[in-house]
MMTF fields as JSON, N, C-alpha, C and O atoms, coordinates in Angstrom:
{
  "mmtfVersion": "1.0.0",
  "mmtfProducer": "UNKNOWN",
  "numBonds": 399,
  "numAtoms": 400,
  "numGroups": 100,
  "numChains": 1,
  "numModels": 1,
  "chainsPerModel": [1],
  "groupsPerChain": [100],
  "chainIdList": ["A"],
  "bondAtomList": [4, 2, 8, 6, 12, 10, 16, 14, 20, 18, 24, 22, 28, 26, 32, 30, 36, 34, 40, 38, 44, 42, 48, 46, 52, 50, 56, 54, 60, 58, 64, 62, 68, 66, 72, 70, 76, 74, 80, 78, 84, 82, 88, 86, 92, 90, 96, 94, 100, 98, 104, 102, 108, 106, 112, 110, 116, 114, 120, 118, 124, 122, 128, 126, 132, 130, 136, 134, 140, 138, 144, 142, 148, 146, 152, 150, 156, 154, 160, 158, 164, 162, 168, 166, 172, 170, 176, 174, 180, 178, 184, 182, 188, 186, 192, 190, 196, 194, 200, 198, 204, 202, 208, 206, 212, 210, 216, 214, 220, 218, 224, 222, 228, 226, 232, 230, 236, 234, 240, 238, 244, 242, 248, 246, 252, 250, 256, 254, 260, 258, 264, 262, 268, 266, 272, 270, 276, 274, 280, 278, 284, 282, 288, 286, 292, 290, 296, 294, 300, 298, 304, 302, 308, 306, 312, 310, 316, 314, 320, 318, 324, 322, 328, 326, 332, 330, 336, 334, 340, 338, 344, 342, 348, 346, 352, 350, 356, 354, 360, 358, 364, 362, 368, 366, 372, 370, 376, 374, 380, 378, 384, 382, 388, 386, 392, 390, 396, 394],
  "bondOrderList": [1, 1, 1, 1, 1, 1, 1, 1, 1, 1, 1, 1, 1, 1, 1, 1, 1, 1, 1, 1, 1, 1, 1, 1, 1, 1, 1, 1, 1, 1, 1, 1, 1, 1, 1, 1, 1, 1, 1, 1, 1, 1, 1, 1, 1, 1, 1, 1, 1, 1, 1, 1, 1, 1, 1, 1, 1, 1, 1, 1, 1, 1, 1, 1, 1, 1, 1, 1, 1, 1, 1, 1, 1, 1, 1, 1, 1, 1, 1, 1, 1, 1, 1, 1, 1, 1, 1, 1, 1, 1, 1, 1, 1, 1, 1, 1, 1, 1, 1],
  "groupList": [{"groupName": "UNK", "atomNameList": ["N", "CA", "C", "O"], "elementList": ["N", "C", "C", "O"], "formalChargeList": [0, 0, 0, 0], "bondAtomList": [1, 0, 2, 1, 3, 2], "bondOrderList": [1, 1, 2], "singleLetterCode": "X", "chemCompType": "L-PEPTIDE LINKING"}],
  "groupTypeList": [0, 0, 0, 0, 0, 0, 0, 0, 0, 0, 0, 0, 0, 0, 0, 0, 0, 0, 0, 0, 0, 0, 0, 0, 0, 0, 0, 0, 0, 0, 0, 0, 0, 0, 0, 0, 0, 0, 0, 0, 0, 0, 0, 0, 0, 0, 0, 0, 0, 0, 0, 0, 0, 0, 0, 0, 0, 0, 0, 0, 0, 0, 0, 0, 0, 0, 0, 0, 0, 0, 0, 0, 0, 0, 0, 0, 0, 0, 0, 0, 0, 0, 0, 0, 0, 0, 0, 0, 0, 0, 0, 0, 0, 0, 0, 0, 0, 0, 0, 0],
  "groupIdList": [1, 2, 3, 4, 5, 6, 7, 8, 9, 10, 11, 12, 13, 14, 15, 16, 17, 18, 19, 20, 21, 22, 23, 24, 25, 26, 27, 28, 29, 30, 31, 32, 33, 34, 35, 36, 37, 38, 39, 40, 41, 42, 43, 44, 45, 46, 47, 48, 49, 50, 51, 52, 53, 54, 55, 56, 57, 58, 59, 60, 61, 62, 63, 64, 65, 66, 67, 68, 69, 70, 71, 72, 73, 74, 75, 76, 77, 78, 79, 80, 81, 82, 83, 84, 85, 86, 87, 88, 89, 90, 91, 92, 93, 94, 95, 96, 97, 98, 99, 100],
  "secStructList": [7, 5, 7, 7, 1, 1, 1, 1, 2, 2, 2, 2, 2, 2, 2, 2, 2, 6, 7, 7, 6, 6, 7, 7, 1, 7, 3, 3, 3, 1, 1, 1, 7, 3, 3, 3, 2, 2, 2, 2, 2, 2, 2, 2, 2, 6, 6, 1, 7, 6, 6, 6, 6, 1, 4, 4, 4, 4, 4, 4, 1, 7, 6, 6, 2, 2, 2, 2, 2, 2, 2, 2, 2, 2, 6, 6, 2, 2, 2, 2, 2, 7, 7, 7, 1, 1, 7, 7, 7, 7, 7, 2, 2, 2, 2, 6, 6, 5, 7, 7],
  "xCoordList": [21.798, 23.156, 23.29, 22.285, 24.48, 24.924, 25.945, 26.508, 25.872, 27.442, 27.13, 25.987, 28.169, 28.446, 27.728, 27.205, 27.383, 26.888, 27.954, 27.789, 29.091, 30.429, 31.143, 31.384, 31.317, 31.432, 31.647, 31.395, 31.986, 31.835, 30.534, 29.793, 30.646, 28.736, 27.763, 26.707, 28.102, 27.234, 26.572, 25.416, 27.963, 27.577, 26.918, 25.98, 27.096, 26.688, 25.377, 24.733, 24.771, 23.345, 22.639, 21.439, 23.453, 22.694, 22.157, 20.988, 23.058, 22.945, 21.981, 20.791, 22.306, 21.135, 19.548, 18.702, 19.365, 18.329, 18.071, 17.001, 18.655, 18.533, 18.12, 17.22, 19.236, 18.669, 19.812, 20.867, 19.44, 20.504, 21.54, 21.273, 22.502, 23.981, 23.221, 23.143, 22.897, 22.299, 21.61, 21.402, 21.198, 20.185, 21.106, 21.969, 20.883, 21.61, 21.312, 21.504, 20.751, 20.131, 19.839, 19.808, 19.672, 19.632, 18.606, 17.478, 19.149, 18.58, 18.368, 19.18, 16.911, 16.984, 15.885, 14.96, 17.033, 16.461, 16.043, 16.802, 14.577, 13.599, 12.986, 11.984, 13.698, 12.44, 12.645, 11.946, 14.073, 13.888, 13.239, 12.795, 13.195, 12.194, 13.082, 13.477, 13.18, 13.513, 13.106, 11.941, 13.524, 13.025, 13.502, 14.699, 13.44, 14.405, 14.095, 12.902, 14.493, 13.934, 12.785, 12.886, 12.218, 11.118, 10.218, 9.31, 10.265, 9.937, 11.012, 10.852, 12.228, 13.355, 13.313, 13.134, 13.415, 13.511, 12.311, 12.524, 11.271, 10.242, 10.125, 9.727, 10.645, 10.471, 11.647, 11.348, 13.036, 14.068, 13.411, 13.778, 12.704, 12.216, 11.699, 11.737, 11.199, 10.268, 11.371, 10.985, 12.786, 13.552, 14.033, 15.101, 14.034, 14.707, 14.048, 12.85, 14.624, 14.031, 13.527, 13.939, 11.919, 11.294, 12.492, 13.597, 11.982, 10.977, 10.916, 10.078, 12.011, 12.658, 11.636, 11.513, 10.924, 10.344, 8.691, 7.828, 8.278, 6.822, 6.879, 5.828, 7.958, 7.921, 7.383, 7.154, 7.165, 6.868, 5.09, 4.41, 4.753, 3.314, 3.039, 2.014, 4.046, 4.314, 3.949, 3.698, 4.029, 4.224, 2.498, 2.213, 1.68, 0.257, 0.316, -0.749, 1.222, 1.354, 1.692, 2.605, 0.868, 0.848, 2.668, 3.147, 3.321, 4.912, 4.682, 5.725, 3.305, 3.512, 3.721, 4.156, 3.305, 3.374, 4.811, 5.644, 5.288, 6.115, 7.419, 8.348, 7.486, 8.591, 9.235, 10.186, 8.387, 8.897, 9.734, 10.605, 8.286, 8.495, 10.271, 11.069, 10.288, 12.033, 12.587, 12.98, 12.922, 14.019, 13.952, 14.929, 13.126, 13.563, 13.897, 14.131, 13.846, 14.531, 15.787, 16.682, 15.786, 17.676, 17.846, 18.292, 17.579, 18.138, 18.848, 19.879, 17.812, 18.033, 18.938, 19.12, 19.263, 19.485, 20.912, 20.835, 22.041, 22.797, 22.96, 23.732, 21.852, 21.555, 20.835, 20.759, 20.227, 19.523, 20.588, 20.69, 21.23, 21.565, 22.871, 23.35, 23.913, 25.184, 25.791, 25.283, 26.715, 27.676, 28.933, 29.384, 29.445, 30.631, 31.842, 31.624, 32.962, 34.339, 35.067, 36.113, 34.116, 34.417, 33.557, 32.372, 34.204, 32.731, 33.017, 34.208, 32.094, 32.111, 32.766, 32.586, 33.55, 34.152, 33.359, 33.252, 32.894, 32.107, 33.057, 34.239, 31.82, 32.24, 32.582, 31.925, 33.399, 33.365, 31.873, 31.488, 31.175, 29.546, 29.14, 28.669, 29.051, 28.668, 29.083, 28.4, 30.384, 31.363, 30.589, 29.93, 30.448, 30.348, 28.69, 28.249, 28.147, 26.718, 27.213, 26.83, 27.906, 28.208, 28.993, 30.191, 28.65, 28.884, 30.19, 30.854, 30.693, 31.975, 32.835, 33.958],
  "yCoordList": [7.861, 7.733, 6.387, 5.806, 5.901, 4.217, 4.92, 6.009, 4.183, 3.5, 1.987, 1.555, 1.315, 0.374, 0.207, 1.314, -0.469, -0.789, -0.451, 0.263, -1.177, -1.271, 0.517, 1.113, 0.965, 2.461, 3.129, 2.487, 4.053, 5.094, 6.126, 6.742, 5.991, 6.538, 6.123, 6.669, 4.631, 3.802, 3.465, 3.435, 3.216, 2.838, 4.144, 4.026, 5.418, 6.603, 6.538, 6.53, 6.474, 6.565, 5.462, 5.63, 3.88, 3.049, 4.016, 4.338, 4.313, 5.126, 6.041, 5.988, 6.615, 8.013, 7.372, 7.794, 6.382, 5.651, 4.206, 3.607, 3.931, 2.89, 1.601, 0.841, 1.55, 0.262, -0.688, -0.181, -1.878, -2.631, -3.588, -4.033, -3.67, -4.222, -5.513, -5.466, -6.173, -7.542, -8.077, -9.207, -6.559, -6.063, -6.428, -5.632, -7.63, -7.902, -8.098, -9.12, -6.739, -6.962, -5.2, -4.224, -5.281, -3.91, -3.12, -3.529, -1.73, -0.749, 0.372, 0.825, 1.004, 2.128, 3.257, 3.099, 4.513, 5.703, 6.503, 7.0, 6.858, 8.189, 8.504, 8.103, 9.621, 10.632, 10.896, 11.563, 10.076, 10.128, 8.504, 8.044, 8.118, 6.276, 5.586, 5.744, 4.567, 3.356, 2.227, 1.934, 1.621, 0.359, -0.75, -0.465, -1.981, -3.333, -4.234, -4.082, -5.211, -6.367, -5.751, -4.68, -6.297, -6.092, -4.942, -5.041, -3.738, -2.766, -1.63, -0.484, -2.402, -1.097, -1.511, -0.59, -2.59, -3.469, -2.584, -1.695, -2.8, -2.007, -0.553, 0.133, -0.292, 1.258, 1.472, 2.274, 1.138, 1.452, 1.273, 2.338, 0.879, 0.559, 1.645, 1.835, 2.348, 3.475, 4.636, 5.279, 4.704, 5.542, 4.633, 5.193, 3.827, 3.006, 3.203, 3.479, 3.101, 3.473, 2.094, 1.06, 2.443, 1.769, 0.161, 0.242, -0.657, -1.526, -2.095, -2.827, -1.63, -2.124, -1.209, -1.521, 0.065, 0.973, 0.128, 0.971, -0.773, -1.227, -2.22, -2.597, -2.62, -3.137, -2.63, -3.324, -1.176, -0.399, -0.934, -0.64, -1.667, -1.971, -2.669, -2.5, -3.684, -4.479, -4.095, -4.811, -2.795, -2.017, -2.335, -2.031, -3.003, -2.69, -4.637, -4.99, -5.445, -6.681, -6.305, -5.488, -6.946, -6.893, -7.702, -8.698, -6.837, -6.784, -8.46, -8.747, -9.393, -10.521, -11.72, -12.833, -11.245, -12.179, -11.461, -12.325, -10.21, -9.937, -10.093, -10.782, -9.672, -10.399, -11.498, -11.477, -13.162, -13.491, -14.707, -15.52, -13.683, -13.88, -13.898, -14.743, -12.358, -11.639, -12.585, -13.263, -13.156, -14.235, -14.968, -14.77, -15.611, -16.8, -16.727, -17.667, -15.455, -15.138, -14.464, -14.432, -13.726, -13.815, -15.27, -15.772, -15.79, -17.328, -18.213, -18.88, -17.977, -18.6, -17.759, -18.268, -16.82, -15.987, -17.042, -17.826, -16.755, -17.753, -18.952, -19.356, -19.634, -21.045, -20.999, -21.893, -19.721, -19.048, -18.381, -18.564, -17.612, -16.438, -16.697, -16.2, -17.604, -17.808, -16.445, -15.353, -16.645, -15.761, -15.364, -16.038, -14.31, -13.771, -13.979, -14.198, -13.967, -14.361, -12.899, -12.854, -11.544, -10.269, -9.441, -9.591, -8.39, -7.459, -6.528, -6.493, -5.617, -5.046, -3.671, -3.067, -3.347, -2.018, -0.47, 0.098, -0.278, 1.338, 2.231, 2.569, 2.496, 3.709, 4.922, 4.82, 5.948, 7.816, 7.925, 7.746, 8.184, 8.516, 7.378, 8.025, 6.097, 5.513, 5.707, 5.831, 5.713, 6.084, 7.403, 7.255, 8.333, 9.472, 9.939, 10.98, 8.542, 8.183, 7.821, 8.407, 6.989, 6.869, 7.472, 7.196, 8.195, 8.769, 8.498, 9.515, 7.542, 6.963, 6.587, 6.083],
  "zCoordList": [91.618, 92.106, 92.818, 93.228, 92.964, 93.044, 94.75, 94.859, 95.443, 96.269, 96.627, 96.773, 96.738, 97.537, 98.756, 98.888, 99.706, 100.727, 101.9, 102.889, 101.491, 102.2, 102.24, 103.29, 101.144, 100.889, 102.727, 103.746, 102.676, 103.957, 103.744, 104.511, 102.357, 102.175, 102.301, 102.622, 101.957, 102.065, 103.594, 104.017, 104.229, 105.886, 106.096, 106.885, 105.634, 106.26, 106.309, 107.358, 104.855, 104.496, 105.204, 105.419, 105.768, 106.528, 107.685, 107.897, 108.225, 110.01, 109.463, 109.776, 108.909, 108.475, 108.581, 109.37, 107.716, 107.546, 108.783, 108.675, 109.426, 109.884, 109.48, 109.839, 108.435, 107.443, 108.586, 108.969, 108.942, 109.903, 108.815, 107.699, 109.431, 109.049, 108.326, 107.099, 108.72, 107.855, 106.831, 106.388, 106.473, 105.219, 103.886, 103.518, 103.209, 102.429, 100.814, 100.155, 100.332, 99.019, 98.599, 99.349, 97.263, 97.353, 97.97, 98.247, 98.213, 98.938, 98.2, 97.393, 98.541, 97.486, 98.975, 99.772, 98.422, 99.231, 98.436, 97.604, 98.51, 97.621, 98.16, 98.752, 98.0, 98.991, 100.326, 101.089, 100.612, 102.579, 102.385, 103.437, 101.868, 102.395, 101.318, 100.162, 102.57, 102.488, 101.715, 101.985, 101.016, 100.31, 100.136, 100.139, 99.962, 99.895, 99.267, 99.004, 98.805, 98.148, 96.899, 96.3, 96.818, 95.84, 95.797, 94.972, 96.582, 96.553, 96.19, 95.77, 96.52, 95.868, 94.604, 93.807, 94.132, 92.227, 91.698, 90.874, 92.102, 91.344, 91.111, 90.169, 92.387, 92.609, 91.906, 91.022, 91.804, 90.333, 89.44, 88.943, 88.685, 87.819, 87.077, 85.862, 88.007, 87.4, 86.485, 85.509, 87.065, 86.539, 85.63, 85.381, 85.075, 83.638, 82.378, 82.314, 81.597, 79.963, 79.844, 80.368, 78.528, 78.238, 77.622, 77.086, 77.855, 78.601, 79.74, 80.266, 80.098, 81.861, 83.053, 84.237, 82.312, 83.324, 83.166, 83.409, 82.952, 82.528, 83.683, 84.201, 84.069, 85.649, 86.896, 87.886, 86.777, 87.649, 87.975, 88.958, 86.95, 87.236, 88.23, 88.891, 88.512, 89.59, 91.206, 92.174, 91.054, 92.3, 93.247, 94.405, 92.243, 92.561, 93.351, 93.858, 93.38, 93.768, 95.013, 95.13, 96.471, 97.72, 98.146, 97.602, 99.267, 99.013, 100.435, 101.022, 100.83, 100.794, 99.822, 100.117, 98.553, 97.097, 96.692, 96.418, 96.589, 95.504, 96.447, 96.023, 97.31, 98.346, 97.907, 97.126, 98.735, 98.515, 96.479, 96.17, 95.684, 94.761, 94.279, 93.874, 94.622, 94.414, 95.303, 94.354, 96.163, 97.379, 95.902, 95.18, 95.501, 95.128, 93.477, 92.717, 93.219, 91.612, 91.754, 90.909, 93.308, 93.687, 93.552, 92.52, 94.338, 95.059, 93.863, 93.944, 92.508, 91.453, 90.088, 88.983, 90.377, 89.292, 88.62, 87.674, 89.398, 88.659, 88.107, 87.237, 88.94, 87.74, 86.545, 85.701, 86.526, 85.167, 83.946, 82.733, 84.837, 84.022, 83.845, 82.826, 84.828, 85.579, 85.83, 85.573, 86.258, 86.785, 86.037, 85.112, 86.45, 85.658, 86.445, 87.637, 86.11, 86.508, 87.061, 87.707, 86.575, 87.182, 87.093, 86.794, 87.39, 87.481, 86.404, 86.098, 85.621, 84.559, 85.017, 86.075, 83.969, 84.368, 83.672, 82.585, 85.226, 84.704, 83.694, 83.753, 82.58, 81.424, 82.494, 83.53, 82.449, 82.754, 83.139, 84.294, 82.26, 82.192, 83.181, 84.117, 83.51, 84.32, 85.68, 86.697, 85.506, 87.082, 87.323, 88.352, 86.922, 87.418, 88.212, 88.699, 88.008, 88.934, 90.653, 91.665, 90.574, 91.465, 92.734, 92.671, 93.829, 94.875, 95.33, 95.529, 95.529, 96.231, 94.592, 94.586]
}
């Protein structure tokens, strides 16, 4: 399941968790635990269909190398990949992941 950060679920699940306001990247809750940066990317990973879930191997890279590995493949993503002019509009079946 997906919300927004901004969401009223979203802020909820911050407080719940005490993830702080400045935390600016994705967040992933399993299990009751917390994850961020390059430990939430990997740890999604594991729920994605083959070949996106073979990332999960990653998980065995100490989170001082894979850290700040991830900063700097955010940092760069749009001079790689660029950017879009909007945001994609969720299918029914997609919307209906999402909480908010």
């Amino acid at each position: 399941m997906f919300t927004p950060m901004q969401s009223e679920t979203g802020q909820l699940l911050r407080a719940q968790h005490h993830v702080p306001q400045a935390t600016d990247t994705v967040i992933l809750i399993d299990n009751g635990k917390v994850y961020t940066y390059a430990g939430a990317a990997i740890r999604i990973s594991k729920y994605l269909d083959w070949p996106a879930r073979m990332f999960y191997a990653f998980i065995i890279i100490p989170s001082f190398i894979s850290q700040p590995v991830y900063k700097w493949i955010a940092r760069n993503r749009y001079r790689w990949f660029g950017k879009k002019d909007s945001c994609m509009v969720p299918t029914p079946e997609f919307k209906s992941r999402f909480l908010d």
